[in-house]
Coordinates of C-alpha atoms in Angstrom, one line a residue:
X1 CA 0.0 0.0 0.1
X2 CA 1.3 3.5 -0.9
X3 CA 1.1 6.4 1.5
X4 CA 0.4 10.0 0.8
X5 CA -0.4 13.1 2.9
X6 CA -3.2 14.1 0.6
X7 CA -5.2 12.5 -2.1
X8 CA -7.3 14.3 -4.6
X9 CA -10.0 12.2 -6.4
X10 CA -10.7 13.8 -9.7
X11 CA -8.6 16.2 -11.8
X12 CA -11.4 18.6 -13.1
X13 CA -11.5 22.2 -12.3
X14 CA -11.8 21.8 -8.6
X15 CA -9.0 19.1 -8.2
X16 CA -6.6 20.9 -10.4
X17 CA -7.3 24.2 -8.7
X18 CA -6.8 22.6 -5.3
X19 CA -3.5 20.8 -6.4
X20 CA -2.1 24.0 -7.8
X21 CA -3.0 26.0 -4.7
X22 CA -1.2 23.4 -2.6
X23 CA 1.8 23.7 -4.8
X24 CA 1.7 27.4 -5.2
X25 CA 1.5 28.1 -1.4
X26 CA 4.3 25.7 -0.4
X27 CA 2.0 23.1 1.2
X28 CA 3.7 20.4 -0.6
X29 CA 7.4 21.3 0.2
X30 CA 7.6 18.5 2.6
X31 CA 4.4 16.6 1.9
X32 CA 3.2 14.3 -0.9
X33 CA 0.0 14.7 -2.9
X34 CA -1.6 11.9 -5.1
X35 CA -4.1 12.8 -7.9
X36 CA -6.4 10.0 -8.9
X37 CA -8.1 10.6 -12.3
X38 CA -9.6 8.0 -14.6
X39 CA -9.2 10.0 -17.9
X40 CA -6.2 11.5 -19.6
X41 CA -7.5 15.1 -19.5
X42 CA -6.2 15.6 -23.0
X43 CA -9.5 16.7 -24.6
X44 CA -11.0 20.0 -25.0
X45 CA -14.3 19.1 -23.3
X46 CA -15.6 22.4 -22.1
X47 CA -15.2 26.2 -21.9
X48 CA -15.0 28.1 -18.7
X49 CA -15.9 31.8 -18.4
X50 CA -15.5 33.9 -15.3
X51 CA -15.1 37.5 -14.2
X52 CA -12.3 38.8 -12.0
X53 CA -10.6 42.1 -11.2
X54 CA -8.1 42.7 -14.1
X55 CA -5.0 40.3 -13.8
X56 CA -5.4 36.8 -12.7
X57 CA -3.6 33.4 -12.3
X58 CA -4.7 32.1 -15.8
X59 CA -4.2 35.2 -18.0
X60 CA -1.4 33.5 -20.0
X61 CA -3.8 30.8 -21.1
X62 CA -7.0 32.5 -21.7
X63 CA -8.6 32.6 -25.2
X64 CA -10.2 36.0 -24.9
X65 CA -11.3 38.6 -22.3
X66 CA -13.8 41.5 -22.6
X67 CA -14.3 44.7 -20.8
X68 CA -17.8 45.3 -22.1
X69 CA -20.9 43.1 -22.0
X70 CA -24.6 43.2 -22.7
X71 CA -27.9 41.7 -21.7
X72 CA -30.9 41.6 -24.2
X73 CA -34.3 41.2 -22.5
X74 CA -37.7 42.6 -22.7
X75 CA -36.8 43.9 -26.3
X76 CA -34.1 46.1 -24.7
X77 CA -30.2 46.0 -25.0
X78 CA -28.5 46.7 -21.6
X79 CA -24.8 47.4 -22.1
X80 CA -22.4 47.5 -19.3
X81 CA -18.8 48.5 -18.8
X82 CA -17.0 46.0 -16.6
X83 CA -14.9 48.8 -15.0
X84 CA -12.5 47.0 -12.6
X85 CA -13.4 43.6 -13.9
X86 CA -12.5 41.6 -17.0
X87 CA -14.9 38.8 -18.3
X88 CA -12.5 35.8 -19.4
X89 CA -12.7 32.8 -21.5
X90 CA -10.7 29.8 -20.9
X91 CA -10.7 26.5 -23.0
X92 CA -10.4 23.4 -20.7
X93 CA -7.5 21.8 -22.7
X94 CA -5.5 24.9 -22.1
X95 CA -6.2 24.9 -18.3
X96 CA -5.5 21.1 -18.2
X97 CA -2.2 21.5 -20.0
X98 CA -1.1 24.4 -17.8
X99 CA -1.8 22.5 -14.6
X100 CA -0.5 19.1 -15.7
X101 CA 2.8 20.6 -17.0
X102 CA 3.5 22.0 -13.5
X103 CA 2.2 19.1 -11.6
X104 CA 4.2 16.5 -13.5
X105 CA 7.4 18.3 -12.9
X106 CA 6.8 18.4 -9.1
X107 CA 8.5 15.3 -7.4
X108 CA 6.1 15.5 -4.4
X109 CA 3.0 15.2 -6.7
X110 CA 2.1 11.8 -8.3
X111 CA -0.7 11.5 -10.9
X112 CA -2.2 8.2 -11.6
X113 CA -4.8 7.3 -14.3
X114 CA -7.0 5.0 -12.2
X115 CA -10.5 4.8 -11.0
X116 CA -11.6 4.8 -7.4
X117 CA -13.9 1.9 -6.6
X118 CA -13.9 1.9 -2.8
X119 CA -12.6 3.7 0.2
X120 CA -12.8 3.2 4.0
X121 CA -12.3 5.9 6.7
X122 CA -10.8 5.2 10.1
X123 CA -10.0 7.3 12.9
X124 CA -6.3 7.7 11.6
X125 CA -6.6 7.4 7.9
X126 CA -8.5 6.9 4.7
X127 CA -7.8 3.8 2.7
X128 CA -8.5 4.2 -1.0
X129 CA -8.8 1.3 -3.4
X130 CA -8.7 1.8 -7.2
X131 CA -9.0 -0.7 -10.0
X132 CA -5.2 -1.4 -9.8
X133 CA -3.8 -0.2 -6.4
X134 CA -4.5 0.7 -2.8
X135 CA -3.4 4.0 -1.1
X136 CA -3.9 5.4 2.3
X137 CA -3.9 9.1 3.4
X138 CA -4.6 11.4 6.2
X139 CA -7.0 13.5 4.2
X140 CA -8.8 12.8 1.0
X141 CA -10.5 15.5 -1.2
X142 CA -13.3 13.9 -3.2
X143 CA -14.9 15.5 -6.2
X144 CA -17.4 12.8 -6.8
X145 CA -20.9 13.9 -6.0
X146 CA -22.8 12.0 -3.1
X147 CA -25.3 9.4 -4.3
X148 CA -27.8 11.1 -1.8
X149 CA -27.8 14.0 -4.2
X150 CA -29.7 12.0 -6.9
X151 CA -32.2 10.5 -4.5
X152 CA -35.6 12.2 -3.9
X153 CA -35.2 15.0 -1.3
X154 CA -36.7 18.3 -0.3
X155 CA -34.1 20.4 -2.1
X156 CA -35.0 22.5 -5.2
X157 CA -33.2 21.2 -8.2
X158 CA -33.1 22.7 -11.8
X159 CA -30.4 22.4 -14.4
X160 CA -28.4 24.8 -16.5
X161 CA -28.1 22.9 -19.8
X162 CA -26.8 24.1 -23.0
X163 CA -25.4 23.3 -26.5
X164 CA -22.9 25.6 -28.0
X165 CA -21.3 25.9 -31.6
X166 CA -18.0 27.4 -32.2
X167 CA -18.6 29.1 -35.6
X168 CA -16.6 30.8 -38.3
X169 CA -18.2 33.2 -40.7
X170 CA -17.1 34.4 -44.2
X171 CA -17.6 38.0 -43.4
X172 CA -17.0 40.3 -40.3
X173 CA -20.0 39.5 -38.1
X174 CA -19.4 40.0 -34.5
X175 CA -18.5 42.9 -32.2
X176 CA -15.5 41.2 -30.7
X177 CA -14.9 43.6 -27.9
X178 CA -18.4 43.0 -26.3
X179 CA -19.8 39.7 -25.2
X180 CA -23.4 38.9 -24.8
X181 CA -24.3 37.5 -21.2
X182 CA -27.8 36.6 -22.1
X183 CA -29.9 37.4 -25.2
X184 CA -33.6 36.5 -24.7
X185 CA -34.7 37.5 -28.2
X186 CA -34.9 33.9 -29.1
X187 CA -36.3 31.6 -26.4
X188 CA -38.1 28.4 -26.0
X189 CA -41.7 29.3 -25.2
X190 CA -42.4 29.6 -21.4
X191 CA -38.9 28.8 -20.2
X192 CA -35.9 30.6 -19.0
X193 CA -33.9 30.1 -22.1
X194 CA -31.5 32.4 -24.0
X195 CA -28.4 32.6 -26.2
X196 CA -24.9 33.3 -24.8
X197 CA -22.4 34.8 -27.3
X198 CA -18.6 35.0 -26.8
X199 CA -17.0 36.5 -29.9
X200 CA -13.4 35.6 -30.2
X201 CA -12.8 38.0 -33.1
X202 CA -14.9 39.5 -35.9
X203 CA -15.4 36.1 -37.7
X204 CA -15.3 33.5 -34.8
X205 CA -17.6 33.1 -31.8
X206 CA -18.9 30.6 -29.3
X207 CA -22.7 30.8 -29.5
X208 CA -24.5 28.7 -26.9
X209 CA -28.3 28.1 -26.5
X210 CA -28.9 27.8 -22.7
X211 CA -31.7 26.8 -20.3
X212 CA -32.3 27.3 -16.6
X213 CA -35.1 24.7 -16.3
X214 CA -36.1 21.5 -14.5
X215 CA -36.0 19.3 -17.7
X216 CA -33.4 18.5 -20.3
X217 CA -34.4 18.9 -24.0
X218 CA -33.4 17.0 -27.2
X219 CA -30.3 17.7 -29.1
X220 CA -32.5 18.8 -32.1
X221 CA -34.2 21.4 -29.9
X222 CA -30.9 23.1 -29.1
X223 CA -29.9 23.0 -32.8
X224 CA -33.2 24.4 -33.8
X225 CA -32.7 27.4 -31.4
X226 CA -29.1 28.0 -32.4
X227 CA -30.2 28.1 -36.1
X228 CA -32.9 30.6 -35.3
X229 CA -30.6 32.9 -33.3
X230 CA -28.1 33.0 -36.1
X231 CA -30.8 33.8 -38.6
X232 CA -32.1 36.5 -36.2
X233 CA -28.7 38.2 -36.2
X234 CA -28.4 37.8 -39.9
X235 CA -25.6 35.2 -40.0
X236 CA -26.1 33.0 -43.0
X237 CA -22.8 31.7 -44.3
X238 CA -21.0 30.0 -41.3
X239 CA -19.2 26.9 -40.5
X240 CA -19.6 24.9 -37.2
X241 CA -16.0 24.1 -36.3
X242 CA -16.9 22.3 -33.0
X243 CA -19.7 21.7 -30.5
X244 CA -20.0 21.4 -26.9
X245 CA -22.8 20.4 -24.5
X246 CA -23.2 20.5 -20.8
X247 CA -25.5 20.0 -17.8
X248 CA -24.7 21.9 -14.6
X249 CA -26.7 21.3 -11.5
X250 CA -28.3 24.3 -9.8
X251 CA -29.5 23.1 -6.5
X252 CA -30.4 24.1 -2.9
X253 CA -29.0 20.7 -1.7
X254 CA -27.1 20.9 1.5
X255 CA -23.7 19.6 0.5
X256 CA -22.1 20.4 3.8
X257 CA -23.7 17.3 5.3
X258 CA -21.6 14.9 3.2
X259 CA -18.2 15.4 4.6
X260 CA -16.3 13.9 7.4
X261 CA -13.1 14.4 9.6
X262 CA -10.9 12.9 6.8
X263 CA -13.0 13.2 3.6
X264 CA -13.7 16.8 2.3
X265 CA -15.8 17.2 -0.8
X266 CA -14.8 19.6 -3.5
X267 CA -16.2 21.0 -6.7
X268 CA -19.8 20.2 -7.6
X269 CA -19.9 17.6 -4.8
X270 CA -19.2 20.5 -2.3
X271 CA -21.7 23.0 -3.7
X272 CA -19.0 25.1 -5.3
X273 CA -21.2 25.7 -8.3
X274 CA -23.1 28.8 -7.6
X275 CA -26.7 27.5 -7.2
X276 CA -28.4 30.5 -8.9
X277 CA -26.2 31.1 -11.8
X278 CA -24.1 27.8 -12.5
X279 CA -20.7 29.6 -12.4
X280 CA -18.0 27.5 -10.7
X281 CA -14.5 28.1 -12.2
X282 CA -13.5 31.2 -10.1
X283 CA -15.2 29.9 -7.1
X284 CA -13.1 26.6 -7.3
X285 CA -10.1 28.9 -7.1
X286 CA -11.3 30.9 -4.1
X287 CA -12.3 27.7 -2.2
X288 CA -9.1 25.9 -2.9
X289 CA -7.2 28.9 -1.5
X290 CA -9.4 28.7 1.6
X291 CA -8.6 25.0 2.0
X292 CA -5.0 25.6 1.7
X293 CA -4.9 28.4 4.2
X294 CA -6.6 26.2 6.8
X295 CA -4.1 23.3 6.2
X296 CA -1.1 25.8 6.4
X297 CA -2.4 27.2 9.7
X298 CA -3.6 23.9 11.2
X299 CA -7.3 24.9 11.1
X300 CA -10.2 22.6 11.0
X301 CA -11.8 22.4 7.6
X302 CA -15.3 22.0 9.1
X303 CA -15.5 25.7 9.4
X304 CA -15.4 26.1 5.5
X305 CA -19.1 26.6 4.9
X306 CA -21.1 28.7 2.5
X307 CA -22.5 31.9 4.4
X308 CA -26.0 31.2 5.5
X309 CA -27.5 34.3 3.8
X310 CA -26.5 33.2 0.4
X311 CA -28.1 29.8 0.9
X312 CA -31.3 31.7 1.5
X313 CA -30.9 33.9 -1.4
X314 CA -30.0 31.1 -3.7
X315 CA -32.9 28.9 -2.5
X316 CA -35.4 31.7 -3.2
X317 CA -34.0 32.3 -6.7
X318 CA -34.2 28.8 -7.6
X319 CA -37.8 28.5 -6.2
X320 CA -38.8 31.3 -8.5
X321 CA -37.1 29.8 -11.4
X322 CA -38.7 26.4 -10.7
X323 CA -42.3 27.6 -10.0
X324 CA -42.3 30.3 -12.7
X325 CA -39.7 29.2 -15.3
X326 CA -41.2 31.7 -17.6
X327 CA -40.2 34.6 -15.4
X328 CA -36.3 34.2 -15.8
X329 CA -36.2 36.9 -18.5
X330 CA -37.9 39.5 -16.3
X331 CA -35.8 38.5 -13.3
X332 CA -32.4 39.0 -15.0
X333 CA -33.7 42.0 -16.8
X334 CA -34.5 43.7 -13.4
X335 CA -31.1 42.6 -11.9
X336 CA -29.1 44.2 -14.7
X337 CA -31.3 47.2 -15.4
X338 CA -31.4 48.5 -11.8
X339 CA -27.9 47.5 -10.5
X340 CA -24.3 48.4 -11.4
X341 CA -22.4 45.4 -12.7
X342 CA -19.9 45.6 -9.8
X343 CA -22.7 45.2 -7.3
X344 CA -24.1 42.2 -9.2
X345 CA -20.6 40.5 -9.4
X346 CA -19.9 41.0 -5.7
X347 CA -23.4 39.7 -4.9
X348 CA -22.8 36.6 -7.2
X349 CA -19.3 36.1 -5.8
X350 CA -20.8 36.2 -2.3
X351 CA -18.8 39.1 -1.2
X352 CA -21.6 41.7 -0.8
X353 CA -22.6 43.7 2.1
X354 CA -26.1 43.6 3.5
X355 CA -26.7 47.0 2.0
X356 CA -25.8 45.7 -1.5
X357 CA -27.9 42.6 -0.8
X358 CA -30.9 44.7 0.0
X359 CA -30.6 46.7 -3.1
X360 CA -30.2 43.6 -5.3
X361 CA -33.3 42.0 -3.6
X362 CA -35.4 45.2 -3.8
X363 CA -34.6 45.3 -7.6
X364 CA -36.0 41.9 -8.0
X365 CA -39.3 42.7 -6.0
X366 CA -42.2 41.0 -7.6
X367 CA -45.1 38.6 -7.0
X368 CA -43.1 35.5 -7.8
X369 CA -40.5 36.4 -5.3
X370 CA -43.1 37.3 -2.7
X371 CA -44.6 33.8 -3.3
X372 CA -41.2 32.2 -3.0
X373 CA -40.5 34.1 0.3
X374 CA -43.9 32.8 1.8
X375 CA -43.1 29.2 0.7
X376 CA -39.6 29.7 2.4
X377 CA -41.2 30.7 5.6
X378 CA -43.7 27.9 5.6
X379 CA -40.8 25.5 5.2
X380 CA -39.3 26.8 8.4
X381 CA -36.7 29.0 6.7
X382 CA -34.6 25.8 5.8
X383 CA -31.7 26.4 3.4
X384 CA -31.9 22.8 1.7

């Protein structure tokens, strides 16, 4: 049996962020880390986007960044200058390569392409069994979602699901210095559905049709709305270079209940996906830094919990989207129309003051929110 100080199960965004944070902050100078990942991580399987204040850790690897954006809703275009922020686009393959290059040159980190099939926690260690080996560690970070998440429970669940086309056009088509956060001009009947446009240059863009809804749709439904949108913006002569699809859980599930003394959940399994928006990449970076800071200062990881007020906000937001899925356009219109972008980003980053929270909530004031608040009270103000 092989022994490591730490084991990370899964080398997705969360696992790689955590391993890089451990390395970057000197945690592994005298300790050993094992990363267990069943795939090669050599494919460009997704695109991450995030906002941050100007320069960041991944600037050398991003595909594109923007300082201006827009939201189109209620037949109106709301343009916003990001001011102190930039909105950044990062291809997963570039992130994987950047991390793997640094990880594989570190003698205190070992990466194995294996699948975890079982584990056992004792008072002193965690014993991890893969398809080929057994390992033990004092602390395991697990990115696999608990089976309890998929069982019937009282939590509110919807999905952010989407299909995107990377397209090339023959003529200059896109305003490449401005990205479209949400365009509700083309939508699927009574659902929260919109198009997300990331122009890389005047002739290339990622165009995604996205839903925030309880049910997944067929591939043909995505294709139909992507074609409608491109017709709507007068794009006729184009080539689909590649495609990507995804389903991101948006849930009030209490992930904090599924960790123990020696097993700490990370990523989607820990609720690092923002429940009301589906954004996760930058949050994985922040949460990884928090974990490493605790380990460096011998602090208990049990104190790393989502602030209670944001659990309540997210649950009410999800309740509105689930009970009135047709109301999403109005909801986001009000948020972006009545608030500066910096306040919105601080709120979504869970860094806002109560004064900022109040202004955001006041801007969303509506009958569906009143009804969601009443339901929340009747359920005993529970956050899951």
